[in-house]
Amino acid sequence: MNAIAASLADSATMMRRNFRHTMRNPLTLLNAIIMPIFVMFLMVYVLGGAFSVGTDYVDYATPGMIIMTIGYGIGPTATGVNSDMTTGFINRLRVMDVSRAAVLNAHVIATMLRTLVAIAFIIGVAFLMGFSPSASFPEWLGAIGIVVLTVLAISWLTIAAGLAAKSPESAGILGVPLMLLPFLSSAFVPADKMGPGARQFAEYQPFTPIIETLRGFLTGTPSTGTALTAAAWCVGLALIGYLWARATFTKRA
């Protein structure tokens, strides 16, 4: 068996381990579903009437909720990867014929699959609330693509932060900024309606072009410039997270 095939087999083994952990603690998935649904009901049925966005508010808010869902599901990943590091699990792999990097690969894949399941639930709830996208099939593919890219980028950043944290408790806290940043973007209100300072921050932070790209795909009005900016942010953040994770992993493992 060559090195690539062996690494893939090890990653598959570690991924099954992560899925067993998820099944033993289903609250990790439920939290990633229930909290975004609660926020969605709050924004659409309680606060949505206060915002003038030029369309049905559920259509406007759903792309932001999809991206926000990613942030609600990363806490267990940061805690899990830090626990693997601090409890000596990764070090024990040194005496076994197992790729230690497979642990990171498995966490990335498991996080992506868990998050995509949560996003599917959010989209289903959005349809029940009246969400009516006008995207064509290619635009749906574009929407799926930007969501997958975003999940990949956030997953690597989360794993890197989890590896760098000193304890599982502190690792879990590191995901909080990623849950809060969408509130300071165009997720729930257009950036140009925000006050000075907040407007500029919203315009230049990465979540705004990502959300606007997803919104454009779902409403059938994609913007090439915004999509390229969003893709660049995703690739850049994924690369930063990957390099940070590899450097921290090499140093501590």
CSV table of C-alpha atoms in Angstrom, one decimal:
chain,number,residue,atom,x,y,z
A,1,MET,CA,0.0,0.0,0.0
A,2,ASN,CA,1.5,3.4,-1.0
A,3,ALA,CA,1.7,6.4,1.3
A,4,ILE,CA,-1.4,8.1,-0.1
A,5,ALA,CA,-3.6,5.1,0.1
A,6,ALA,CA,-2.4,4.4,3.7
A,7,SER,CA,-3.1,8.0,4.7
A,8,LEU,CA,-6.6,7.8,3.2
A,9,ALA,CA,-7.3,4.5,5.0
A,10,ASP,CA,-6.1,6.0,8.3
A,11,SER,CA,-8.2,9.1,7.8
A,12,ALA,CA,-11.3,6.9,7.2
A,13,THR,CA,-10.6,5.1,10.4
A,14,MET,CA,-10.2,8.3,12.4
A,15,MET,CA,-13.4,9.7,10.8
A,16,ARG,CA,-15.4,6.6,11.9
A,17,ARG,CA,-14.0,7.4,15.4
A,18,ASN,CA,-15.3,10.9,15.2
A,19,PHE,CA,-18.7,9.8,14.0
A,20,ARG,CA,-19.0,7.4,17.0
A,21,HIS,CA,-18.2,10.3,19.3
A,22,THR,CA,-20.9,12.3,17.7
A,23,MET,CA,-23.5,9.5,18.0
A,24,ARG,CA,-22.6,9.1,21.7
A,25,ASN,CA,-23.0,12.8,22.2
A,26,PRO,CA,-25.8,13.9,19.8
A,27,LEU,CA,-26.1,17.3,21.6
A,28,THR,CA,-23.1,18.4,19.5
A,29,LEU,CA,-25.3,18.2,16.4
A,30,LEU,CA,-28.5,19.3,18.1
A,31,ASN,CA,-26.8,22.5,19.3
A,32,ALA,CA,-25.7,23.3,15.8
A,33,ILE,CA,-29.3,22.9,14.7
A,34,ILE,CA,-31.5,24.2,17.5
A,35,MET,CA,-29.6,27.5,18.2
A,36,PRO,CA,-29.7,28.7,14.6
A,37,ILE,CA,-33.4,27.8,14.3
A,38,PHE,CA,-34.1,29.8,17.4
A,39,VAL,CA,-32.2,32.8,16.0
A,40,MET,CA,-34.0,32.4,12.7
A,41,PHE,CA,-37.4,32.5,14.4
A,42,LEU,CA,-36.3,35.5,16.5
A,43,MET,CA,-35.0,37.4,13.4
A,44,VAL,CA,-37.9,36.6,11.1
A,45,TYR,CA,-40.9,36.7,13.4
A,46,VAL,CA,-39.8,39.1,16.1
A,47,LEU,CA,-37.3,41.5,14.6
A,48,GLY,CA,-37.7,41.1,10.9
A,49,GLY,CA,-40.5,43.6,10.5
A,50,ALA,CA,-38.3,46.4,11.8
A,51,PHE,CA,-35.9,46.0,8.8
A,52,SER,CA,-36.6,47.3,5.3
A,53,VAL,CA,-34.6,45.0,2.9
A,54,GLY,CA,-36.7,45.3,-0.3
A,55,THR,CA,-37.9,41.7,-0.2
A,56,ASP,CA,-39.5,39.1,2.1
A,57,TYR,CA,-37.3,39.1,5.1
A,58,VAL,CA,-37.0,35.3,5.3
A,59,ASP,CA,-35.5,35.3,1.8
A,60,TYR,CA,-33.1,38.0,2.9
A,61,ALA,CA,-32.1,36.4,6.2
A,62,THR,CA,-31.8,32.7,5.1
A,63,PRO,CA,-28.3,33.0,3.5
A,64,GLY,CA,-27.0,34.7,6.6
A,65,MET,CA,-28.5,32.0,8.8
A,66,ILE,CA,-26.9,29.3,6.6
A,67,ILE,CA,-23.5,30.9,7.2
A,68,MET,CA,-24.2,31.5,10.9
A,69,THR,CA,-25.0,27.8,11.3
A,70,ILE,CA,-21.4,27.0,10.5
A,71,GLY,CA,-20.2,28.9,13.6
A,72,TYR,CA,-22.6,27.1,15.9
A,73,GLY,CA,-21.2,23.7,15.0
A,74,ILE,CA,-17.5,24.3,15.4
A,75,GLY,CA,-17.2,24.3,19.2
A,76,PRO,CA,-17.1,20.5,19.5
A,77,THR,CA,-14.4,20.3,16.8
A,78,ALA,CA,-12.1,22.7,18.6
A,79,THR,CA,-12.6,20.9,21.9
A,80,GLY,CA,-12.2,17.5,20.3
A,81,VAL,CA,-9.0,18.2,18.4
A,82,ASN,CA,-7.5,19.9,21.5
A,83,SER,CA,-8.5,16.9,23.7
A,84,ASP,CA,-6.7,14.6,21.2
A,85,MET,CA,-3.6,16.7,21.6
A,86,THR,CA,-3.6,17.3,25.3
A,87,THR,CA,-4.6,13.8,26.4
A,88,GLY,CA,-1.8,12.2,24.5
A,89,PHE,CA,-3.9,10.4,21.9
A,90,ILE,CA,-1.9,11.8,19.0
A,91,ASN,CA,1.4,11.0,20.7
A,92,ARG,CA,0.3,7.4,21.2
A,93,LEU,CA,0.0,7.1,17.4
A,94,ARG,CA,3.8,7.5,17.2
A,95,VAL,CA,4.2,3.8,18.2
A,96,MET,CA,1.5,2.7,15.8
A,97,ASP,CA,1.6,2.4,12.0
A,98,VAL,CA,-1.0,5.2,11.7
A,99,SER,CA,-0.6,8.7,10.2
A,100,ARG,CA,-1.0,11.3,12.9
A,101,ALA,CA,-2.1,13.8,10.2
A,102,ALA,CA,-5.1,11.5,9.6
A,103,VAL,CA,-6.5,12.8,12.9
A,104,LEU,CA,-6.7,16.3,11.5
A,105,ASN,CA,-8.1,15.2,8.1
A,106,ALA,CA,-10.8,13.2,9.9
A,107,HIS,CA,-11.7,16.2,12.1
A,108,VAL,CA,-12.1,18.4,9.0
A,109,ILE,CA,-14.2,15.9,7.1
A,110,ALA,CA,-16.4,15.1,10.1
A,111,THR,CA,-16.9,18.8,10.8
A,112,MET,CA,-17.9,19.5,7.2
A,113,LEU,CA,-20.4,16.6,7.1
A,114,ARG,CA,-21.9,17.5,10.5
A,115,THR,CA,-22.2,21.1,9.5
A,116,LEU,CA,-23.8,20.3,6.1
A,117,VAL,CA,-26.4,18.2,7.9
A,118,ALA,CA,-27.2,21.1,10.2
A,119,ILE,CA,-27.4,23.5,7.2
A,120,ALA,CA,-29.9,21.1,5.5
A,121,PHE,CA,-32.1,21.3,8.6
A,122,ILE,CA,-31.9,25.1,8.5
A,123,ILE,CA,-32.9,25.3,4.9
A,124,GLY,CA,-35.8,22.9,5.5
A,125,VAL,CA,-37.0,25.2,8.3
A,126,ALA,CA,-36.6,28.2,6.1
A,127,PHE,CA,-38.8,26.6,3.5
A,128,LEU,CA,-41.5,26.0,6.1
A,129,MET,CA,-41.2,29.7,7.1
A,130,GLY,CA,-41.8,30.8,3.5
A,131,PHE,CA,-38.4,30.9,1.9
A,132,SER,CA,-38.8,31.0,-1.8
A,133,PRO,CA,-35.4,31.0,-3.7
A,134,SER,CA,-35.5,31.7,-7.4
A,135,ALA,CA,-32.1,30.1,-8.2
A,136,SER,CA,-31.7,28.0,-11.3
A,137,PHE,CA,-29.9,24.6,-11.1
A,138,PRO,CA,-26.4,26.1,-11.9
A,139,GLU,CA,-27.0,28.8,-9.3
A,140,TRP,CA,-27.9,26.1,-6.7
A,141,LEU,CA,-24.6,24.5,-7.6
A,142,GLY,CA,-22.9,27.8,-7.1
A,143,ALA,CA,-24.6,28.2,-3.7
A,144,ILE,CA,-23.6,24.7,-2.6
A,145,GLY,CA,-20.0,25.4,-3.8
A,146,ILE,CA,-19.6,28.6,-1.7
A,147,VAL,CA,-21.1,27.0,1.3
A,148,VAL,CA,-18.7,24.0,1.1
A,149,LEU,CA,-15.8,26.4,0.6
A,150,THR,CA,-16.8,28.4,3.6
A,151,VAL,CA,-17.3,25.3,5.8
A,152,LEU,CA,-13.8,24.0,4.7
A,153,ALA,CA,-12.2,27.3,5.6
A,154,ILE,CA,-13.8,27.6,9.0
A,155,SER,CA,-13.1,24.0,9.7
A,156,TRP,CA,-9.3,24.4,9.2
A,157,LEU,CA,-9.3,27.7,11.2
A,158,THR,CA,-11.2,25.9,14.0
A,159,ILE,CA,-8.8,23.0,14.1
A,160,ALA,CA,-5.8,25.3,14.1
A,161,ALA,CA,-7.3,27.3,17.0
A,162,GLY,CA,-8.1,24.1,18.9
A,163,LEU,CA,-4.5,22.9,18.5
A,164,ALA,CA,-3.1,26.2,19.7
A,165,ALA,CA,-5.4,26.3,22.8
A,166,LYS,CA,-4.0,25.2,26.2
A,167,SER,CA,-7.0,23.2,27.2
A,168,PRO,CA,-10.3,21.9,25.8
A,169,GLU,CA,-12.3,24.5,27.7
A,170,SER,CA,-10.3,27.4,26.2
A,171,ALA,CA,-10.5,25.7,22.8
A,172,GLY,CA,-14.3,25.8,22.9
A,173,ILE,CA,-14.4,29.5,23.7
A,174,LEU,CA,-12.3,30.3,20.6
A,175,GLY,CA,-15.3,29.6,18.3
A,176,VAL,CA,-17.3,32.4,19.9
A,177,PRO,CA,-16.0,35.1,17.5
A,178,LEU,CA,-17.0,33.1,14.5
A,179,MET,CA,-20.6,32.8,15.9
A,180,LEU,CA,-20.7,36.6,16.5
A,181,LEU,CA,-19.1,37.9,13.3
A,182,PRO,CA,-22.1,37.3,11.1
A,183,PHE,CA,-24.2,39.6,13.3
A,184,LEU,CA,-21.7,42.4,12.2
A,185,SER,CA,-22.2,41.6,8.5
A,186,SER,CA,-25.0,41.9,6.0
A,187,ALA,CA,-26.6,38.7,7.3
A,188,PHE,CA,-29.7,40.4,8.8
A,189,VAL,CA,-29.6,44.0,7.6
A,190,PRO,CA,-27.9,45.6,4.6
A,191,ALA,CA,-24.5,47.1,5.5
A,192,ASP,CA,-25.4,50.5,4.1
A,193,LYS,CA,-28.1,50.8,6.8
A,194,MET,CA,-25.6,50.5,9.6
A,195,GLY,CA,-24.1,53.3,11.5
A,196,PRO,CA,-20.6,54.7,10.9
A,197,GLY,CA,-17.9,52.3,12.0
A,198,ALA,CA,-20.2,49.3,12.0
A,199,ARG,CA,-20.9,49.8,8.3
A,200,GLN,CA,-17.2,49.9,7.3
A,201,PHE,CA,-16.4,46.9,9.4
A,202,ALA,CA,-19.3,44.9,7.9
A,203,GLU,CA,-18.3,45.9,4.4
A,204,TYR,CA,-14.7,44.7,4.7
A,205,GLN,CA,-15.0,41.6,6.9
A,206,PRO,CA,-15.0,38.2,5.1
A,207,PHE,CA,-18.6,37.1,6.0
A,208,THR,CA,-20.3,39.9,4.1
A,209,PRO,CA,-19.1,39.0,0.6
A,210,ILE,CA,-19.6,35.3,1.4
A,211,ILE,CA,-23.2,35.9,2.5
A,212,GLU,CA,-23.9,38.3,-0.4
A,213,THR,CA,-22.6,35.7,-2.9
A,214,LEU,CA,-24.8,33.1,-1.4
A,215,ARG,CA,-27.8,35.5,-1.4
A,216,GLY,CA,-27.1,36.4,-5.0
A,217,PHE,CA,-27.1,32.7,-6.1
A,218,LEU,CA,-30.3,31.9,-4.2
A,219,THR,CA,-32.1,34.9,-5.5
A,220,GLY,CA,-30.9,34.3,-9.1
A,221,THR,CA,-28.8,37.5,-9.2
A,222,PRO,CA,-25.2,36.4,-8.7
A,223,SER,CA,-22.4,38.9,-8.9
A,224,THR,CA,-19.1,37.7,-10.4
A,225,GLY,CA,-17.1,40.3,-8.6
A,226,THR,CA,-18.6,39.5,-5.2
A,227,ALA,CA,-18.3,35.7,-5.9
A,228,LEU,CA,-14.6,36.0,-6.7
A,229,THR,CA,-14.1,38.1,-3.5
A,230,ALA,CA,-15.9,35.5,-1.4
A,231,ALA,CA,-13.9,32.6,-3.0
A,232,ALA,CA,-10.7,34.4,-2.4
A,233,TRP,CA,-11.6,34.9,1.3
A,234,CYS,CA,-12.5,31.2,1.6
A,235,VAL,CA,-9.3,30.0,-0.1
A,236,GLY,CA,-7.2,32.4,1.9
A,237,LEU,CA,-8.7,31.5,5.3
A,238,ALA,CA,-8.5,27.8,4.5
A,239,LEU,CA,-4.8,28.1,3.6
A,240,ILE,CA,-4.1,30.2,6.7
A,241,GLY,CA,-5.9,27.6,8.9
A,242,TYR,CA,-4.2,24.7,7.2
A,243,LEU,CA,-0.7,26.2,7.5
A,244,TRP,CA,-1.4,27.3,11.1
A,245,ALA,CA,-2.7,23.8,12.0
A,246,ARG,CA,0.2,22.0,10.4
A,247,ALA,CA,2.8,24.2,12.1
A,248,THR,CA,1.1,23.9,15.5
A,249,PHE,CA,0.6,20.2,15.1
A,250,THR,CA,4.3,19.6,14.1
A,251,LYS,CA,5.5,21.7,17.1
A,252,ARG,CA,3.3,20.0,19.7
A,253,ALA,CA,2.8,16.5,18.5
